[in-house]
Amino acid sequence: MRINVQHINAFLEATKAVFETMVKLPVTFEKPQLGTGKQQYDVSGIIGFSGDVVGSVVVGFTNLAAVQIASVFAGSRLQVGTPDFADAIGELANMIAGGAKAKFVGQNVSIGCPSVVVAVSHQISSPSSAASICIFCNTAAGRFVIDVNIQSSVNAPASGAADAAGGLKASIPAGTAA
Amino acid sequence: MRVLLVDDSKTMRNIVKGVLGTLGVTAIEEAANGLDAVSKVDAFKPDLILLDWNMPVMDGITFVKTYRAKNKTTPIIMVTTEAEKAKVMEAIQAGVNNYAVKPFTPENLSKIIETTMAKVAAKKAA
């Protein structure tokens, strides 16, 4: 996987814009790092990319951070597992991915509708051996991760809406509810 | 003013409804996708349509093309994460009156709505 620094910067800028404009929470970033492929989340918002950039992006949270951030965004207290909670997490992921996509200058890229996985300590794995880049984000309402697993596909024809799960599989430990 | 609000995200619809509330708008009909909007728009008779682009079932741009093909002139503002110039041009060519990019501040969206309605009113008066 060839990591495009411009893509990573696009996610940093988009996340900052979404959180400062619509969530009203300042966000700071830790240094982006290579994913281990074994990151675990309690709540994930997943967006697939297709066209000149292919892959997917996961916005991953602990339960506590997801509840706090989604509640601030929605303007009311949300409960894990409710449709409104999933809707808020999905829309956050959608705005981050859409904002980043807009900064992929000169590239024809489509994003899919978000999917949201809610299950304690689930793991998102990619069918490819490509490593992802994890951007850890800190806010007053909690920490979350943007797990970027995309790459340029110069020869790929632009296509329509991306598959919502972007080819990823969620590995959910036994005994947890999806 | 009567507003048809089309977005698959209930969270986003609630946020936009808050903005509309500050503008004194109380007659709001909600639709979760373009097809849902098609089924509601004629009965509701909106003065303005606020429309997301990426939605399941029927996306926003398909709704615009379908609606304008019937010679309907109700102003439409696309409210979307799709910010690329080519997308904006595609929307305008399809018949969108104005364009608001997510994320937005309440002030920005209010201004876009007010500007759009003022232009429509001026055009009608001319």
Tab-separated table of C-alpha atoms in Angstrom:
chain	number	residue	atom	x	y	z
A	1	MET	CA	0.000	0.000	0.000
A	2	ARG	CA	1.346	3.401	-0.965
A	3	ILE	CA	0.349	5.889	1.659
A	4	ASN	CA	-0.672	9.241	0.253
A	5	VAL	CA	0.167	11.945	2.765
A	6	GLN	CA	-2.346	14.281	1.122
A	7	HIS	CA	-5.089	11.788	1.896
A	8	ILE	CA	-4.120	11.686	5.567
A	9	ASN	CA	-3.965	15.472	5.749
A	10	ALA	CA	-7.400	15.628	4.137
A	11	PHE	CA	-8.842	13.529	6.951
A	12	LEU	CA	-7.153	15.691	9.574
A	13	GLU	CA	-8.618	18.858	8.053
A	14	ALA	CA	-12.062	17.353	7.517
A	15	THR	CA	-12.253	16.013	11.062
A	16	LYS	CA	-11.219	19.356	12.492
A	17	ALA	CA	-13.846	21.143	10.401
A	18	VAL	CA	-16.649	18.731	11.343
A	19	PHE	CA	-15.903	18.798	15.060
A	20	GLU	CA	-15.312	22.510	15.355
A	21	THR	CA	-18.231	23.525	13.123
A	22	MET	CA	-20.999	21.051	13.898
A	23	VAL	CA	-20.052	19.254	17.106
A	24	LYS	CA	-18.635	22.383	18.719
A	25	LEU	CA	-15.763	20.383	20.199
A	26	PRO	CA	-12.170	21.349	19.526
A	27	VAL	CA	-10.135	18.320	18.444
A	28	THR	CA	-6.415	17.629	18.679
A	29	PHE	CA	-4.561	14.918	16.824
A	30	GLU	CA	-1.827	12.543	17.820
A	31	LYS	CA	0.849	11.655	15.290
A	32	PRO	CA	-0.682	9.331	12.655
A	33	GLN	CA	0.640	5.803	12.996
A	34	LEU	CA	0.528	2.524	11.148
A	35	GLY	CA	-2.397	0.385	12.193
A	36	THR	CA	-1.695	-3.003	13.673
A	37	GLY	CA	-4.684	-4.562	11.952
A	38	LYS	CA	-5.912	-5.579	15.387
A	39	GLN	CA	-7.496	-2.344	16.560
A	40	GLN	CA	-10.634	-2.942	18.585
A	41	TYR	CA	-13.615	-0.632	18.907
A	42	ASP	CA	-16.978	-0.715	20.630
A	43	VAL	CA	-18.609	1.488	17.991
A	44	SER	CA	-17.517	1.970	14.377
A	45	GLY	CA	-18.765	4.206	11.597
A	46	ILE	CA	-17.584	2.760	8.277
A	47	ILE	CA	-17.515	4.461	4.882
A	48	GLY	CA	-16.453	2.822	1.631
A	49	PHE	CA	-14.545	4.691	-1.113
A	50	SER	CA	-14.570	3.857	-4.817
A	51	GLY	CA	-13.326	5.385	-8.044
A	52	ASP	CA	-9.822	6.842	-8.188
A	53	VAL	CA	-9.426	6.132	-4.482
A	54	VAL	CA	-10.518	2.748	-3.153
A	55	GLY	CA	-10.838	1.277	0.300
A	56	SER	CA	-12.598	2.341	3.442
A	57	VAL	CA	-12.366	4.501	6.492
A	58	VAL	CA	-13.436	3.537	9.988
A	59	VAL	CA	-14.223	6.068	12.685
A	60	GLY	CA	-13.825	3.996	15.838
A	61	PHE	CA	-14.862	4.743	19.415
A	62	THR	CA	-15.174	3.257	22.855
A	63	ASN	CA	-18.781	3.087	24.031
A	64	LEU	CA	-18.278	5.972	26.426
A	65	ALA	CA	-16.649	8.270	23.882
A	66	ALA	CA	-19.223	7.381	21.230
A	67	VAL	CA	-22.136	8.168	23.535
A	68	GLN	CA	-20.638	11.445	24.683
A	69	ILE	CA	-19.615	12.659	21.230
A	70	ALA	CA	-22.813	11.524	19.494
A	71	SER	CA	-24.892	13.163	22.226
A	72	VAL	CA	-23.076	16.477	21.882
A	73	PHE	CA	-23.507	16.308	18.103
A	74	ALA	CA	-27.216	15.434	18.269
A	75	GLY	CA	-27.954	17.884	21.061
A	76	SER	CA	-29.633	15.248	23.232
A	77	ARG	CA	-28.539	12.285	25.324
A	78	LEU	CA	-28.327	9.191	23.128
A	79	GLN	CA	-28.199	5.555	24.181
A	80	VAL	CA	-25.953	2.933	22.602
A	81	GLY	CA	-27.848	0.613	20.304
A	82	THR	CA	-30.684	2.973	19.457
A	83	PRO	CA	-31.382	4.020	15.856
A	84	ASP	CA	-30.721	7.668	16.722
A	85	PHE	CA	-27.311	6.759	18.143
A	86	ALA	CA	-26.323	4.834	15.003
A	87	ASP	CA	-27.655	7.666	12.866
A	88	ALA	CA	-25.478	10.234	14.642
A	89	ILE	CA	-22.337	8.090	14.418
A	90	GLY	CA	-23.019	7.372	10.745
A	91	GLU	CA	-23.521	11.037	9.943
A	92	LEU	CA	-20.281	11.990	11.705
A	93	ALA	CA	-18.421	9.374	9.644
A	94	ASN	CA	-20.189	10.573	6.503
A	95	MET	CA	-19.199	14.198	7.022
A	96	ILE	CA	-15.585	13.311	7.826
A	97	ALA	CA	-15.282	11.068	4.764
A	98	GLY	CA	-17.129	13.520	2.523
A	99	GLY	CA	-15.042	16.437	3.716
A	100	ALA	CA	-11.830	14.516	3.106
A	101	LYS	CA	-12.980	13.359	-0.321
A	102	ALA	CA	-13.561	16.944	-1.372
A	103	LYS	CA	-9.853	17.588	-0.816
A	104	PHE	CA	-8.729	14.809	-3.155
A	105	VAL	CA	-8.079	17.335	-5.910
A	106	GLY	CA	-8.430	16.080	-9.463
A	107	GLN	CA	-9.644	12.651	-8.422
A	108	ASN	CA	-13.050	11.210	-9.165
A	109	VAL	CA	-14.115	9.540	-5.947
A	110	SER	CA	-17.438	8.294	-4.620
A	111	ILE	CA	-18.313	7.393	-1.068
A	112	GLY	CA	-21.001	5.023	0.072
A	113	CYS	CA	-23.649	5.424	2.717
A	114	PRO	CA	-22.267	4.782	6.205
A	115	SER	CA	-22.531	1.515	8.067
A	116	VAL	CA	-22.375	1.467	11.862
A	117	VAL	CA	-21.211	-1.491	13.929
A	118	VAL	CA	-22.034	-1.554	17.661
A	119	ALA	CA	-20.425	-4.410	19.591
A	120	VAL	CA	-17.952	-4.401	22.458
A	121	SER	CA	-14.340	-4.878	21.356
A	122	HIS	CA	-15.042	-5.719	17.740
A	123	GLN	CA	-12.273	-5.744	15.208
A	124	ILE	CA	-12.474	-4.381	11.666
A	125	SER	CA	-10.284	-6.339	9.280
A	126	SER	CA	-9.454	-5.743	5.655
A	127	PRO	CA	-9.357	-8.498	3.030
A	128	SER	CA	-6.106	-7.023	1.748
A	129	SER	CA	-2.789	-7.181	3.530
A	130	ALA	CA	-2.522	-3.424	3.359
A	131	ALA	CA	-1.759	-1.614	6.574
A	132	SER	CA	-4.002	1.231	7.597
A	133	ILE	CA	-3.090	4.584	9.070
A	134	CYS	CA	-4.625	5.352	12.448
A	135	ILE	CA	-5.226	8.940	13.464
A	136	PHE	CA	-6.002	9.206	17.175
A	137	CYS	CA	-8.187	12.215	17.951
A	138	ASN	CA	-8.782	13.789	21.346
A	139	THR	CA	-11.747	15.892	22.380
A	140	ALA	CA	-13.182	16.993	25.712
A	141	ALA	CA	-15.917	14.383	25.160
A	142	GLY	CA	-13.537	11.510	24.531
A	143	ARG	CA	-10.929	9.957	22.253
A	144	PHE	CA	-11.601	8.260	18.946
A	145	VAL	CA	-9.699	6.880	15.984
A	146	ILE	CA	-9.888	7.501	12.273
A	147	ASP	CA	-8.609	4.312	10.671
A	148	VAL	CA	-7.769	5.155	7.054
A	149	ASN	CA	-7.406	2.202	4.724
A	150	ILE	CA	-7.547	3.731	1.255
A	151	GLN	CA	-5.208	3.912	-1.687
A	152	SER	CA	-5.084	5.562	-5.058
A	153	SER	CA	-6.331	3.496	-7.947
A	154	VAL	CA	-5.152	5.558	-10.906
A	155	ASN	CA	-6.365	3.131	-13.538
A	156	ALA	CA	-9.651	2.332	-11.888
A	157	PRO	CA	-12.666	3.761	-13.685
A	158	ALA	CA	-14.850	6.053	-11.658
A	159	SER	CA	-17.830	4.163	-10.409
A	160	GLY	CA	-21.054	4.871	-8.614
A	161	ALA	CA	-21.703	4.664	-4.921
A	162	ALA	CA	-19.188	2.636	-2.996
A	163	ASP	CA	-20.155	-0.486	-1.132
A	164	ALA	CA	-21.181	0.625	2.319
A	165	ALA	CA	-18.801	-1.705	4.090
A	166	GLY	CA	-15.976	-1.149	1.618
A	167	GLY	CA	-15.087	-4.817	1.607
A	168	LEU	CA	-14.331	-4.840	5.317
A	169	LYS	CA	-15.503	-7.451	7.761
A	170	ALA	CA	-16.356	-6.814	11.379
A	171	SER	CA	-15.084	-9.448	13.757
A	172	ILE	CA	-17.352	-9.495	16.792
A	173	PRO	CA	-16.326	-11.413	19.915
A	174	ALA	CA	-18.732	-14.150	21.006
A	175	GLY	CA	-21.275	-13.096	23.547
A	176	THR	CA	-21.614	-9.492	22.449
A	177	ALA	CA	-24.649	-8.015	20.837
A	178	ALA	CA	-24.450	-6.406	17.418
B	1	MET	CA	-42.594	29.470	4.589
B	2	ARG	CA	-43.091	25.747	4.035
B	3	VAL	CA	-39.931	23.633	3.823
B	4	LEU	CA	-39.486	20.051	2.649
B	5	LEU	CA	-36.387	18.692	4.375
B	6	VAL	CA	-34.847	15.662	2.679
B	7	ASP	CA	-31.978	13.850	4.404
B	8	ASP	CA	-31.486	10.210	5.362
B	9	SER	CA	-29.958	11.256	8.684
B	10	LYS	CA	-32.481	12.095	11.381
B	11	THR	CA	-29.684	13.781	13.318
B	12	MET	CA	-29.004	16.106	10.409
B	13	ARG	CA	-32.709	16.764	9.883
B	14	ASN	CA	-32.992	17.783	13.533
B	15	ILE	CA	-29.992	20.105	13.222
B	16	VAL	CA	-31.440	21.740	10.111
B	17	LYS	CA	-34.850	22.025	11.767
B	18	GLY	CA	-33.141	23.972	14.527
B	19	VAL	CA	-31.746	26.388	11.953
B	20	LEU	CA	-35.150	26.711	10.301
B	21	GLY	CA	-36.647	27.448	13.705
B	22	THR	CA	-34.396	30.455	14.113
B	23	LEU	CA	-35.757	31.700	10.778
B	24	GLY	CA	-39.324	31.350	12.024
B	25	VAL	CA	-40.119	28.344	9.855
B	26	THR	CA	-42.596	25.979	11.497
B	27	ALA	CA	-44.198	24.237	8.502
B	28	ILE	CA	-41.652	21.481	7.875
B	29	GLU	CA	-42.178	18.117	6.188
B	30	GLU	CA	-39.420	15.519	6.438
B	31	ALA	CA	-38.380	12.885	3.918
B	32	ALA	CA	-35.666	10.262	4.343
B	33	ASN	CA	-34.667	9.932	0.676
B	34	GLY	CA	-35.502	11.198	-2.790
B	35	LEU	CA	-38.296	8.716	-3.392
B	36	ASP	CA	-39.882	9.604	-0.064
B	37	ALA	CA	-39.647	13.254	-1.123
B	38	VAL	CA	-41.314	12.509	-4.471
B	39	SER	CA	-44.225	10.944	-2.614
B	40	LYS	CA	-44.652	13.960	-0.311
B	41	VAL	CA	-43.752	17.028	-2.332
B	42	ASP	CA	-46.970	17.530	-4.296
B	43	ALA	CA	-49.246	17.215	-1.280
B	44	PHE	CA	-47.066	19.387	0.964
B	45	LYS	CA	-46.499	22.149	-1.615
B	46	PRO	CA	-43.242	23.497	-0.168
B	47	ASP	CA	-41.833	26.964	-0.767
B	48	LEU	CA	-38.331	25.540	-0.426
B	49	ILE	CA	-36.699	22.115	-0.599
B	50	LEU	CA	-33.527	21.385	1.381
B	51	LEU	CA	-31.962	18.276	-0.107
B	52	ASP	CA	-29.105	15.951	0.790
B	53	TRP	CA	-27.159	14.357	-2.075
B	54	ASN	CA	-26.051	10.928	-0.853
B	55	MET	CA	-29.071	8.958	0.283
B	56	PRO	CA	-30.229	5.361	-0.153
B	57	VAL	CA	-33.164	4.406	-2.395
B	58	MET	CA	-33.051	7.640	-4.432
B	59	ASP	CA	-30.254	10.181	-4.132
B	60	GLY	CA	-30.653	13.934	-4.191
B	61	ILE	CA	-29.465	14.575	-7.730
B	62	THR	CA	-31.938	12.017	-9.092
B	63	PHE	CA	-34.715	13.743	-7.174
B	64	VAL	CA	-33.736	17.111	-8.691
B	65	LYS	CA	-33.767	15.719	-12.231
B	66	THR	CA	-37.073	13.932	-11.647
B	67	TYR	CA	-38.690	16.997	-10.088
B	68	ARG	CA	-37.443	19.534	-12.640
B	69	ALA	CA	-38.501	17.223	-15.489
B	70	LYS	CA	-42.075	17.930	-14.343
B	71	ASN	CA	-41.443	21.662	-14.795
B	72	LYS	CA	-41.613	22.247	-11.050
B	73	THR	CA	-39.949	25.507	-10.033
B	74	THR	CA	-39.856	25.301	-6.240
B	75	PRO	CA	-36.357	26.409	-5.166
B	76	ILE	CA	-33.995	23.655	-4.089
B	77	ILE	CA	-30.895	24.037	-1.927
B	78	MET	CA	-28.553	21.059	-1.913
B	79	VAL	CA	-27.152	20.515	1.602
B	80	THR	CA	-24.395	17.958	1.268
B	81	THR	CA	-20.837	16.848	1.956
B	82	GLU	CA	-20.252	16.798	-1.826
B	83	ALA	CA	-18.055	19.883	-2.121
B	84	GLU	CA	-16.105	19.308	-5.339
B	85	LYS	CA	-16.588	21.935	-8.052
B	86	ALA	CA	-17.718	19.292	-10.543
B	87	LYS	CA	-20.449	18.155	-8.163
B	88	VAL	CA	-21.624	21.711	-7.555
B	89	MET	CA	-21.775	22.310	-11.309
B	90	GLU	CA	-23.679	19.057	-11.851
B	91	ALA	CA	-26.229	20.086	-9.241
B	92	ILE	CA	-26.665	23.587	-10.640
B	93	GLN	CA	-27.079	22.210	-14.171
B	94	ALA	CA	-29.710	19.783	-12.883
B	95	GLY	CA	-31.711	22.673	-11.493
B	96	VAL	CA	-30.519	23.317	-7.953
B	97	ASN	CA	-30.851	26.974	-6.945
B	98	ASN	CA	-28.142	27.060	-4.293
B	99	TYR	CA	-25.658	24.858	-2.504
B	100	ALA	CA	-24.628	24.431	1.141
B	101	VAL	CA	-21.696	22.250	2.113
B	102	LYS	CA	-21.643	20.172	5.292
B	103	PRO	CA	-20.266	20.895	7.815
B	104	PHE	CA	-22.011	24.242	8.103
B	105	THR	CA	-22.620	26.733	10.864
B	106	PRO	CA	-26.230	27.708	11.595
B	107	GLU	CA	-25.344	31.228	10.461
B	108	ASN	CA	-24.016	30.013	7.117
B	109	LEU	CA	-27.049	27.865	6.355
B	110	SER	CA	-29.427	30.648	7.425
B	111	LYS	CA	-27.676	33.086	5.115
B	112	ILE	CA	-27.843	30.681	2.173
B	113	ILE	CA	-31.567	30.095	2.748
B	114	GLU	CA	-32.292	33.817	3.053
B	115	THR	CA	-30.213	34.682	-0.017
B	116	THR	CA	-31.909	31.991	-2.082
B	117	MET	CA	-35.421	33.042	-1.106
B	118	ALA	CA	-34.596	36.700	-1.710
B	119	LYS	CA	-33.351	35.876	-5.224
B	120	VAL	CA	-36.461	33.844	-5.956
B	121	ALA	CA	-38.691	36.671	-4.710
B	122	ALA	CA	-36.814	39.244	-6.793
B	123	LYS	CA	-37.107	37.061	-9.879
B	124	LYS	CA	-40.855	36.679	-9.353
B	125	ALA	CA	-41.258	40.438	-8.872
B	126	ALA	CA	-39.315	41.258	-12.034
